[in-house]
PDB file of C-alpha atoms in Angstrom:
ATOM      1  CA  UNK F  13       0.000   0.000   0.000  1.00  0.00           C
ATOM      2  CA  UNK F  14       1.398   3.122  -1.181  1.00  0.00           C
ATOM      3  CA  UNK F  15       0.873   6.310   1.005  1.00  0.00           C
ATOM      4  CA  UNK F  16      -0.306   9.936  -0.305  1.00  0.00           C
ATOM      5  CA  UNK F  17       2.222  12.426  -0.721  1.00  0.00           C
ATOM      6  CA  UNK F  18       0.741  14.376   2.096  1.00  0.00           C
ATOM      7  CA  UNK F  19       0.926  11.759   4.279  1.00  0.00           C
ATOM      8  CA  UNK F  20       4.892  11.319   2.850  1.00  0.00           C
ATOM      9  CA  UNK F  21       4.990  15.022   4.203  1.00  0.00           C
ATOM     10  CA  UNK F  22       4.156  14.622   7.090  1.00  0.00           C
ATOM     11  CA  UNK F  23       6.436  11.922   8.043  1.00  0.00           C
ATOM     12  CA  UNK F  24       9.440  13.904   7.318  1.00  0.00           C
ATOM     13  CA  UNK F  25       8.303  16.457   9.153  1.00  0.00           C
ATOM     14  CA  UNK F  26       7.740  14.111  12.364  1.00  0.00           C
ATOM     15  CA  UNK F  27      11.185  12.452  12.105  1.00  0.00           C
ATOM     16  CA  UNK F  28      12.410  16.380  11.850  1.00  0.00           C
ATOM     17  CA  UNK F  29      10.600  16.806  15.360  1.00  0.00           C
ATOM     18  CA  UNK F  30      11.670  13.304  16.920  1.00  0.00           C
ATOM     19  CA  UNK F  31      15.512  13.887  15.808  1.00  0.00           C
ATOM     20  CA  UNK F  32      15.067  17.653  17.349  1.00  0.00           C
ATOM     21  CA  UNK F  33      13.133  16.285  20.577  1.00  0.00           C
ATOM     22  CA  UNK F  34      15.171  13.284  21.555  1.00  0.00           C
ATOM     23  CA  UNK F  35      13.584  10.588  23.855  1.00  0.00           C
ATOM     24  CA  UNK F  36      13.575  11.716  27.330  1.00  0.00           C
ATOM     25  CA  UNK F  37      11.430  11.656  30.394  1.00  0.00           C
ATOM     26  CA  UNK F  38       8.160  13.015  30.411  1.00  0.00           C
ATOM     27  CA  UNK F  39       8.829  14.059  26.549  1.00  0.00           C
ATOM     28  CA  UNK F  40       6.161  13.092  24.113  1.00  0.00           C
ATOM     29  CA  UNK F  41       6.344  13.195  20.218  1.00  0.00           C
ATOM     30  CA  UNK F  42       3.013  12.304  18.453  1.00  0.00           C
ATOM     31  CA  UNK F  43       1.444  13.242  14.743  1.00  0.00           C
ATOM     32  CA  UNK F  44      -2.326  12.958  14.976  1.00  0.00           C
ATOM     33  CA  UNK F  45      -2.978  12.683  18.821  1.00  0.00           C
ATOM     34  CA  UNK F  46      -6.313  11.158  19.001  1.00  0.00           C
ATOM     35  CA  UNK F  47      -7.563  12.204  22.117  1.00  0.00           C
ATOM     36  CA  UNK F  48      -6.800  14.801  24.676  1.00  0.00           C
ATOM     37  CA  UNK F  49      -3.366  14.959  26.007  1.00  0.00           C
ATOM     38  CA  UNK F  50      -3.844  13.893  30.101  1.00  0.00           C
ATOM     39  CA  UNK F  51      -0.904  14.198  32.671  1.00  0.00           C
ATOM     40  CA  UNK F  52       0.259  10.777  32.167  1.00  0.00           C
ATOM     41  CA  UNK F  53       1.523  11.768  28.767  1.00  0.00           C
ATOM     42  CA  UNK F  54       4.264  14.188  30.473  1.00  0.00           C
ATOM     43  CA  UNK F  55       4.953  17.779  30.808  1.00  0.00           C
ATOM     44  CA  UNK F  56       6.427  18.355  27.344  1.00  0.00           C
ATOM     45  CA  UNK F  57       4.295  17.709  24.348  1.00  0.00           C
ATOM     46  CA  UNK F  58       5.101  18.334  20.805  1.00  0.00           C
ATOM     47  CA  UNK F  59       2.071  17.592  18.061  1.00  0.00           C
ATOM     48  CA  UNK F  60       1.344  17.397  14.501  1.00  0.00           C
ATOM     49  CA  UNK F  61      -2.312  17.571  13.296  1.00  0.00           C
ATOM     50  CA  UNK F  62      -2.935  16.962   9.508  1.00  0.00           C
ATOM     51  CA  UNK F  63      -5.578  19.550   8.834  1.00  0.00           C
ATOM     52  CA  UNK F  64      -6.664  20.027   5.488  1.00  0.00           C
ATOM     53  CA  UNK F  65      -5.382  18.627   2.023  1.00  0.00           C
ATOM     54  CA  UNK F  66      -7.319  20.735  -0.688  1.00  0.00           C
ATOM     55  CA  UNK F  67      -6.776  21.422  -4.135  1.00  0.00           C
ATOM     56  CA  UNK F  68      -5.429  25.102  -5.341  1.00  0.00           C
ATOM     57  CA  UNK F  69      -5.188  24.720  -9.043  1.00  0.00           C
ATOM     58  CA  UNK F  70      -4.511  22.261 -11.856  1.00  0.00           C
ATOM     59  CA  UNK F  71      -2.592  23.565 -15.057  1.00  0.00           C
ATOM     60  CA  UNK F  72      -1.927  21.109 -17.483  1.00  0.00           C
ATOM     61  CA  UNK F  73      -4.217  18.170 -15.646  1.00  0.00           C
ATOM     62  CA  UNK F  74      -1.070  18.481 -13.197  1.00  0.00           C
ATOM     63  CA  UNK F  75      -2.684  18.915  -9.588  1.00  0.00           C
ATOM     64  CA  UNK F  76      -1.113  21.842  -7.190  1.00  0.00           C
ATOM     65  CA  UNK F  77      -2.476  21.114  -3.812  1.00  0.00           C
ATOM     66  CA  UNK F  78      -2.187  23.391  -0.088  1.00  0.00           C
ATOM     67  CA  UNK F  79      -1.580  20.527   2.532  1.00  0.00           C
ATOM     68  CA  UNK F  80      -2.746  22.712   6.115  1.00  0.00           C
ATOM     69  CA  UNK F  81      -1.058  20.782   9.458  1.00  0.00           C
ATOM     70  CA  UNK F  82      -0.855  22.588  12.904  1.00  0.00           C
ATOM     71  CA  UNK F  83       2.142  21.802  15.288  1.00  0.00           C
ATOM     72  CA  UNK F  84       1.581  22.004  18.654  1.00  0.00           C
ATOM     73  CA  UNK F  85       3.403  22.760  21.673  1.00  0.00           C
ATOM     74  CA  UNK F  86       2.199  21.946  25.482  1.00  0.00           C
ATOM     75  CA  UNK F  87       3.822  22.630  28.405  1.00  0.00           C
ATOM     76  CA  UNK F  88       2.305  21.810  32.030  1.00  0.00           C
ATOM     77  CA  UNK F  89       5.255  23.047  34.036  1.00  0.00           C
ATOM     78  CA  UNK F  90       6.092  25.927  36.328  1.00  0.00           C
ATOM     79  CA  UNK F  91       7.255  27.914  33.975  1.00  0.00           C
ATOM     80  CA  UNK F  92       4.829  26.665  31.149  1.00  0.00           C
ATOM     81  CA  UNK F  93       4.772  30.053  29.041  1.00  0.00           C
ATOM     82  CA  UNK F  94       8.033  30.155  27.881  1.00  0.00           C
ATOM     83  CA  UNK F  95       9.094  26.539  28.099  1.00  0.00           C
ATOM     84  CA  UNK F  96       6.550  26.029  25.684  1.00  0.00           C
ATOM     85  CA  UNK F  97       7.659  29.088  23.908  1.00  0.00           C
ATOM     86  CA  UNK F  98      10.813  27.566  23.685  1.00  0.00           C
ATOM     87  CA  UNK F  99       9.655  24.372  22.264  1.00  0.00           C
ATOM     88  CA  UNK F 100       7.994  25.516  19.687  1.00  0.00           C
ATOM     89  CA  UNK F 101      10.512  27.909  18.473  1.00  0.00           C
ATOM     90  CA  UNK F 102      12.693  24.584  17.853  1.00  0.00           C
ATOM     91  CA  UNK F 103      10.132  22.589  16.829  1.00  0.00           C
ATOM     92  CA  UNK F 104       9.360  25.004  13.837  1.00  0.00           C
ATOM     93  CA  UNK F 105      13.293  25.353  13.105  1.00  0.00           C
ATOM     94  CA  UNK F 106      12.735  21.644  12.505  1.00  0.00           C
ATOM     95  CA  UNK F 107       9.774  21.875  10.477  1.00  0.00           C
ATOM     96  CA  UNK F 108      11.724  24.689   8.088  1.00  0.00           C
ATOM     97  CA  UNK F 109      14.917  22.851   8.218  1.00  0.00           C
ATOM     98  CA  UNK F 110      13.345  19.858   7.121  1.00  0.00           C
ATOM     99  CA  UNK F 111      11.852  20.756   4.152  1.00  0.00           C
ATOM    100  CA  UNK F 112      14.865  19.768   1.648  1.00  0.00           C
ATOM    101  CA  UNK F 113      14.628  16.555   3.130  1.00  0.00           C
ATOM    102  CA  UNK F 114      10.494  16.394   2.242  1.00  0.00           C
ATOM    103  CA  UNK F 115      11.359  18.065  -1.154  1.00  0.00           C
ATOM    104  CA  UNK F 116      14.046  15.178  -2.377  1.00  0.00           C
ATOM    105  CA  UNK F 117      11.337  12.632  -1.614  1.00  0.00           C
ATOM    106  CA  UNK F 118       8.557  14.511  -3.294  1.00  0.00           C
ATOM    107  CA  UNK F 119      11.363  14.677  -6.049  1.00  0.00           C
ATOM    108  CA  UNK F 120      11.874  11.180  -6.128  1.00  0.00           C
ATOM    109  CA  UNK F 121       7.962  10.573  -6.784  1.00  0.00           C
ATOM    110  CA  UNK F 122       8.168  13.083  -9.978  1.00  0.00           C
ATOM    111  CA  UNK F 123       6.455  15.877  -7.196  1.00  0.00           C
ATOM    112  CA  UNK F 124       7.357  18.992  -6.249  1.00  0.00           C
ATOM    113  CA  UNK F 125       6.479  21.654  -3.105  1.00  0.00           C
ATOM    114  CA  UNK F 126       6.924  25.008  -2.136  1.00  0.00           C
ATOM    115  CA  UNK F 127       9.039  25.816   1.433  1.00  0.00           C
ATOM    116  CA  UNK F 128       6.070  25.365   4.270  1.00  0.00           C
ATOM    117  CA  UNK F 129       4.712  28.906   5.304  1.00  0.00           C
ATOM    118  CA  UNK F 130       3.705  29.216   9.065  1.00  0.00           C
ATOM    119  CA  UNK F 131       0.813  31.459   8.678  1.00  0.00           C
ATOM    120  CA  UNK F 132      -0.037  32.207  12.437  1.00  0.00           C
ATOM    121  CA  UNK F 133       0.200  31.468  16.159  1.00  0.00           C
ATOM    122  CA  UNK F 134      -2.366  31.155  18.832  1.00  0.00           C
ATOM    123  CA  UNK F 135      -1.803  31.202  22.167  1.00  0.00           C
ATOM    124  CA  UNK F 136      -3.084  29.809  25.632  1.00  0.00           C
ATOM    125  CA  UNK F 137      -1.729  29.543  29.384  1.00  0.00           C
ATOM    126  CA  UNK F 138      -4.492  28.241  31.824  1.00  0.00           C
ATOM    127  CA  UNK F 139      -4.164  27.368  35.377  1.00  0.00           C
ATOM    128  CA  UNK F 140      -3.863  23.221  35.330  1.00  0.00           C
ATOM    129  CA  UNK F 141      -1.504  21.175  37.143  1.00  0.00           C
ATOM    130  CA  UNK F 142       1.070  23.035  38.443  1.00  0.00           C
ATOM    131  CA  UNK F 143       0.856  25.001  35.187  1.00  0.00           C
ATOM    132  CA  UNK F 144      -0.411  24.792  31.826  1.00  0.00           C
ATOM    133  CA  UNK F 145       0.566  26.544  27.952  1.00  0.00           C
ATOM    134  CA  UNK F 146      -0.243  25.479  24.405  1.00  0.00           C
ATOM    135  CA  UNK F 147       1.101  27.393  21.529  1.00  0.00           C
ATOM    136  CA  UNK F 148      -0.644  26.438  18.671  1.00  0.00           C
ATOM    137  CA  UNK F 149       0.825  27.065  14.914  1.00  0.00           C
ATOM    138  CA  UNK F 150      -0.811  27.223  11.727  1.00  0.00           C
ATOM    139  CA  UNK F 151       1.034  25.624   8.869  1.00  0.00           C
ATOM    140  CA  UNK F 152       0.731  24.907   5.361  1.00  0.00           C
ATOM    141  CA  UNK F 153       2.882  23.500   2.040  1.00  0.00           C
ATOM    142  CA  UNK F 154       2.050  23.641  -1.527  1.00  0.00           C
ATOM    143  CA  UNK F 155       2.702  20.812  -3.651  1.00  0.00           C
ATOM    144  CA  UNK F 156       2.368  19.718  -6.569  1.00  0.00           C
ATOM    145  CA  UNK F 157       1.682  15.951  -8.253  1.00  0.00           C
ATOM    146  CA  UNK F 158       3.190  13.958 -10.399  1.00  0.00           C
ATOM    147  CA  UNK F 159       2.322  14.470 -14.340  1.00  0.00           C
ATOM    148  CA  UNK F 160      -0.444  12.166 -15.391  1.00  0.00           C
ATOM    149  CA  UNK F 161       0.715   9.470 -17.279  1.00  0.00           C
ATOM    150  CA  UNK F 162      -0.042   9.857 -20.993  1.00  0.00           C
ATOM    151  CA  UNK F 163      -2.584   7.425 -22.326  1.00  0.00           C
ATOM    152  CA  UNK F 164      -1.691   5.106 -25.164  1.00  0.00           C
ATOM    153  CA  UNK F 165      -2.993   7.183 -28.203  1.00  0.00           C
ATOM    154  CA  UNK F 166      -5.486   4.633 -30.721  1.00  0.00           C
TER     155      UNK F 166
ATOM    156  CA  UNK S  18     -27.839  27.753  67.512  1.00  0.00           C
ATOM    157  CA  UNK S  19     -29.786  26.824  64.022  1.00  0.00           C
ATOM    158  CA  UNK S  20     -29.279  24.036  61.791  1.00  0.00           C
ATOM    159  CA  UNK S  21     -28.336  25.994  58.819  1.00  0.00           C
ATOM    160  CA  UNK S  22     -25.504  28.028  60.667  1.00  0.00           C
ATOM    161  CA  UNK S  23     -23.619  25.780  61.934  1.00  0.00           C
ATOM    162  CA  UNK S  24     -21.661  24.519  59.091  1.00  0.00           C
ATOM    163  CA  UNK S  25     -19.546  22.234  61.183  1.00  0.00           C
ATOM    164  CA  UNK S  26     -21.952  19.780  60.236  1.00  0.00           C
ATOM    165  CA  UNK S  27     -20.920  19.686  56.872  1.00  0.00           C
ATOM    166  CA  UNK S  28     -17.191  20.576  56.881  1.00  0.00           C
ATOM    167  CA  UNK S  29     -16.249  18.195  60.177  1.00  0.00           C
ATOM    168  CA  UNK S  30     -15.731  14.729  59.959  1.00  0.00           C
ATOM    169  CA  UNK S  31     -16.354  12.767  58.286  1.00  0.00           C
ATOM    170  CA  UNK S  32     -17.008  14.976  55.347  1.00  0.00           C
ATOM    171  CA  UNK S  33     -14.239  17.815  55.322  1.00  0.00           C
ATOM    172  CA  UNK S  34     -10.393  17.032  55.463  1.00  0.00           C
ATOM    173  CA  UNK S  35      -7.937  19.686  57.032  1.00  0.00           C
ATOM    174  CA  UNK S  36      -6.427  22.116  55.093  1.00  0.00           C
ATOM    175  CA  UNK S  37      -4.232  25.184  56.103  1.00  0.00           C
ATOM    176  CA  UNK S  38      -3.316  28.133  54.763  1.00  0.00           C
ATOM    177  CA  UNK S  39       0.706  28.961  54.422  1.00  0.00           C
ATOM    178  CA  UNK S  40       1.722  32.356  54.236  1.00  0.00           C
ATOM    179  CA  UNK S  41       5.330  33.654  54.763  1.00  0.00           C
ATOM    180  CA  UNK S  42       5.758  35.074  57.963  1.00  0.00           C
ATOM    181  CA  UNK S  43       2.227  33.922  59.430  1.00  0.00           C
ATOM    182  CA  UNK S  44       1.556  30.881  61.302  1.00  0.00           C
ATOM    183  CA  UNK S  45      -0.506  28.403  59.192  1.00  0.00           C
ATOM    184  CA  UNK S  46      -4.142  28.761  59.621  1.00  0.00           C
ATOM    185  CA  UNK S  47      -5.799  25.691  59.431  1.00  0.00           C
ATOM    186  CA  UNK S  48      -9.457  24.882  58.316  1.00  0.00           C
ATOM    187  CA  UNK S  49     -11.676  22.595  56.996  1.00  0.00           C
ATOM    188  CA  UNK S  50     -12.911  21.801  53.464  1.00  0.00           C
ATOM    189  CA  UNK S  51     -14.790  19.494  50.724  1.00  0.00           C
ATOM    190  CA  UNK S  52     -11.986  18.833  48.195  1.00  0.00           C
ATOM    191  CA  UNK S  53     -13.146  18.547  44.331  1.00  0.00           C
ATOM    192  CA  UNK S  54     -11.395  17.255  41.709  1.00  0.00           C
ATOM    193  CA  UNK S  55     -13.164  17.071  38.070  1.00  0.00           C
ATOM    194  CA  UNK S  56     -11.338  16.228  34.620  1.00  0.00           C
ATOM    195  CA  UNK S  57     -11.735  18.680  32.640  1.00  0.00           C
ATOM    196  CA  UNK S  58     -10.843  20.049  28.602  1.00  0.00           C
ATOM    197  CA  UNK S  59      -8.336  22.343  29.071  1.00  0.00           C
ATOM    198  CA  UNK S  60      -5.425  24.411  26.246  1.00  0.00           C
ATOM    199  CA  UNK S  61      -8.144  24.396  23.852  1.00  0.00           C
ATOM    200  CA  UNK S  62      -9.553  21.253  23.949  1.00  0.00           C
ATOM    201  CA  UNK S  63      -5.642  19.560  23.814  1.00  0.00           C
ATOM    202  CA  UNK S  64      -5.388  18.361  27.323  1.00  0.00           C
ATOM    203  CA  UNK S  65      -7.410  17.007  29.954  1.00  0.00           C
ATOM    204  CA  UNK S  66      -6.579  18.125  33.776  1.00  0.00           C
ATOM    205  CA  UNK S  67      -7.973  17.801  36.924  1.00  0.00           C
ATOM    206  CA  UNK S  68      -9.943  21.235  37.901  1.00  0.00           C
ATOM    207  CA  UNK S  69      -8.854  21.277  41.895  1.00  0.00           C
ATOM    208  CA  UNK S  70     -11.313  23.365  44.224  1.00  0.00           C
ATOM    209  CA  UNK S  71     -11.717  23.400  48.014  1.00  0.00           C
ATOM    210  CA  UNK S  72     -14.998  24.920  49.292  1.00  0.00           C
ATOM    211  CA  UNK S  73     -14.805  26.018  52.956  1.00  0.00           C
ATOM    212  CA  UNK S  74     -16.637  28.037  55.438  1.00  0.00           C
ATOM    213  CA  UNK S  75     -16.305  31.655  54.748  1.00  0.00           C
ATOM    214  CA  UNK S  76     -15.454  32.966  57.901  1.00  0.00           C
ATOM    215  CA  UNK S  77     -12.784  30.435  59.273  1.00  0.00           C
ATOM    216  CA  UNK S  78     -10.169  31.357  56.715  1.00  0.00           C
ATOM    217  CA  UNK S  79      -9.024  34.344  54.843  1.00  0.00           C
ATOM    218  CA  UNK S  80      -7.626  32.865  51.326  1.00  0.00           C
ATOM    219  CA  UNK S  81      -6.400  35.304  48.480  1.00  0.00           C
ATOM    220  CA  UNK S  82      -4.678  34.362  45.078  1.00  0.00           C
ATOM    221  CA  UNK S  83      -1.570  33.078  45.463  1.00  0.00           C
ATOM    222  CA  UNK S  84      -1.882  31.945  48.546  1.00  0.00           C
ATOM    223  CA  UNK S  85      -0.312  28.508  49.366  1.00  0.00           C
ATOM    224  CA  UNK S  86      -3.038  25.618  50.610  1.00  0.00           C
ATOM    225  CA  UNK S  87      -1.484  22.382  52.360  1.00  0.00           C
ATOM    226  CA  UNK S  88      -4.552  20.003  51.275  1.00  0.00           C
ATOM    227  CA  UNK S  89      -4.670  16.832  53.807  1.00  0.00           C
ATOM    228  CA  UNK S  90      -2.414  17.502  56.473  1.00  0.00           C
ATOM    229  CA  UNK S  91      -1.363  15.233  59.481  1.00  0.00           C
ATOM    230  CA  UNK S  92      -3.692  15.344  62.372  1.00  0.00           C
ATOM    231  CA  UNK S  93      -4.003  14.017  66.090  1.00  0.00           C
ATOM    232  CA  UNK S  94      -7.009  12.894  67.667  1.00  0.00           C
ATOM    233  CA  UNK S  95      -8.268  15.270  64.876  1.00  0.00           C
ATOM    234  CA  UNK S  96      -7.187  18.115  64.947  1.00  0.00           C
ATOM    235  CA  UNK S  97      -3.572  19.585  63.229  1.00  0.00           C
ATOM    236  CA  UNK S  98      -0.557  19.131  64.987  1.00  0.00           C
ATOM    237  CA  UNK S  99       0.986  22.708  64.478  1.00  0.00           C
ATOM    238  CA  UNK S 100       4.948  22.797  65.383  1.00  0.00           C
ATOM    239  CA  UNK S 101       6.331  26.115  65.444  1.00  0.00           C
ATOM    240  CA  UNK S 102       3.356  27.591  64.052  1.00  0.00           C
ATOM    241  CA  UNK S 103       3.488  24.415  60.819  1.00  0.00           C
ATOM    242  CA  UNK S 104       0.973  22.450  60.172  1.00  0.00           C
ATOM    243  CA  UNK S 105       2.773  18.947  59.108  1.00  0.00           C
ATOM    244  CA  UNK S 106       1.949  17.338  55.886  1.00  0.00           C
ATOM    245  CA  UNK S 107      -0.188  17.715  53.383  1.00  0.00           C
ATOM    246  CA  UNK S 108       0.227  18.776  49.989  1.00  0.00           C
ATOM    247  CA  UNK S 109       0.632  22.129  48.605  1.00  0.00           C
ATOM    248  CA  UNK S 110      -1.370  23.842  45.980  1.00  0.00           C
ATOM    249  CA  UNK S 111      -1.681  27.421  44.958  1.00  0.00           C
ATOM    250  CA  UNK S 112      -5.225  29.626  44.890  1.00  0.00           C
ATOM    251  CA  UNK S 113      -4.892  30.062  41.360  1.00  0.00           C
ATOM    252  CA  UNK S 114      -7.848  33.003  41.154  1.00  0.00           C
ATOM    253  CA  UNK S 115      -9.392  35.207  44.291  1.00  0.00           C
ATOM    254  CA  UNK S 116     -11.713  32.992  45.806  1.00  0.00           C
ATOM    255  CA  UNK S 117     -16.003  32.955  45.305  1.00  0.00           C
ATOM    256  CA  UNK S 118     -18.619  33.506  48.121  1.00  0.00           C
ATOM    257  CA  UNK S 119     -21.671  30.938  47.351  1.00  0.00           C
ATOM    258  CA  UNK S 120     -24.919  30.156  48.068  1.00  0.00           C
ATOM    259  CA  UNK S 121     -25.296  32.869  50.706  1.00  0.00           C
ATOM    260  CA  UNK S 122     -21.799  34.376  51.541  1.00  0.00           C
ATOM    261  CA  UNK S 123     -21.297  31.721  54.163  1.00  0.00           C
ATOM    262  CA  UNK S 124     -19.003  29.639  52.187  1.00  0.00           C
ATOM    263  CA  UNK S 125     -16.175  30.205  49.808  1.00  0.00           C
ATOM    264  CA  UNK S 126     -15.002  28.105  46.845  1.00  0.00           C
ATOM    265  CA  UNK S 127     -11.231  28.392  45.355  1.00  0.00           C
ATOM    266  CA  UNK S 128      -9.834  27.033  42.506  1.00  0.00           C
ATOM    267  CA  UNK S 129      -6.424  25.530  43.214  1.00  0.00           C
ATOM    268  CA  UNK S 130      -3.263  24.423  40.973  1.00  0.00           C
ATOM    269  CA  UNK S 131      -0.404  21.825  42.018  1.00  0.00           C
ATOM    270  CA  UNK S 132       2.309  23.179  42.893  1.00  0.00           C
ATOM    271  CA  UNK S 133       5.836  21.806  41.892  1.00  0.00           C
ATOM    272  CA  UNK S 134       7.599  20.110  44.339  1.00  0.00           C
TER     273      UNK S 134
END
């Protein structure tokens, strides 16, 4: 079973976040979280949700698509503002600094994308546990399919 | 005295646990309280954490925001064992918001957070 290209996006950009947030303690590195994080997952929490995978134009039969992902950053320490400011600041180095690596396998398919643009940040820092912050980051990458094969002409 | 003022009967034993309130400088006050703890959606919808509260008759203790609580501490022959003005035990949370008179006035709710030991 082959796997989208969006999907093929999205792993490079977890392995980026797992090689930049090595296995510790009370670390946790997860694409798609399912449910709700609780306080058995850790203090530190980095995140990747697929969004959206829409289509922008298509010259030529040849399909450019926006892929929209959020990454996520949660922090439920003492000093959960900027530790989770912190996070995320390396966690979307990672994301930036891994796009030559998603490019050369979009590249290998016969695709092509354009560098991932973080469009915004949101923000929250609640009272929980012995303190609680999320910064939240809205992502997106253009790419663009392979060529259609040609059909055999009659 | 009536029934409805004496709140004893809902904050002693075997109902409320003993709590005191630790301020620099101050002996610990203790008092007692009805503990909640309720899961709740928090960052957004991200996380799930327990909302802590204590809700405690108004006029035995003075909390403010950022006060520290010692929830549970030791007693004897119940009451709390206070050495050099310390309550022993317990563990400490923070009033994370100025606490709420309810109902009428006569008792207080705060909303606590853990505090990092």
């Amino acid at each position: 079973m082959s796997q989208s290209l969006r999907y093929l996006i999205s792993t490079v950009f977890l392995d980026a976040l797992k090689t930049a947030f090595p296995a510790a303690p009370g670390l946790k590195v997860e694409r798609n979280p399912p449910n709700p994080f609780t306080s058995r997952d850790g203090p530190r929490i980095v995140f990747l949700t697929d969004e959206s995978d829409a289509l922008k134009e298509q010259p030529g039969q040849q399909a450019v698509r926006r892929f929209a992902f959020s990454l996520g950053v949660i922090n439920r320490g003492s000093n959960a503002d900027a530790d989770a400011d912190a996070d995320y600041a390396t966690a979307a180095a990672a994301i930036t600094a891994a796009f030559p690596a998603a490019a050369a396998a979009l590249e290998s398919l016969g695709a092509s994308a354009t560098s991932p643009r973080e469009s915004g940040i949101t923000f929250t820092v609640e009272g929980i546990d012995v303190g609680g912050a999320l910064n939240l980051g809205s992502w997106d990458i253009e790419y663009r399919k392979p060529k259609p094969a040609r059909s055999a002409t009659p | 005295m009536p029934f409805e003022s004496d709140l004893s009967v809902f904050y002693g034993a075997p109902f409320g646990i003993w709590c005191a309130r630790r301020r620099d400088g101050e002996d610990d006050v203790p008092f007692q309280a009805l503990r909640g703890a309720v899961d709740e959606l928090a960052l957004s919808g991200y996380a799930v954490a327990a909302d802590y509260s204590l809700r405690y008759p108004t006029e035995s203790v003075d909390l403010d925001e950022g006060d520290t609580v010692m929830v549970e501490i030791d007693t004897r022959a119940e009451k709390p064992l206070l050495i050099f003005g310390e309550v022993q035990g317990g563990t400490a949370y923070r009033v994370r918001a100025e606490p709420r008179r309810i109902n009428d006035g006569a008792e207080t709710q705060a909303e606590l957070s853990s505090i990092a030991t």
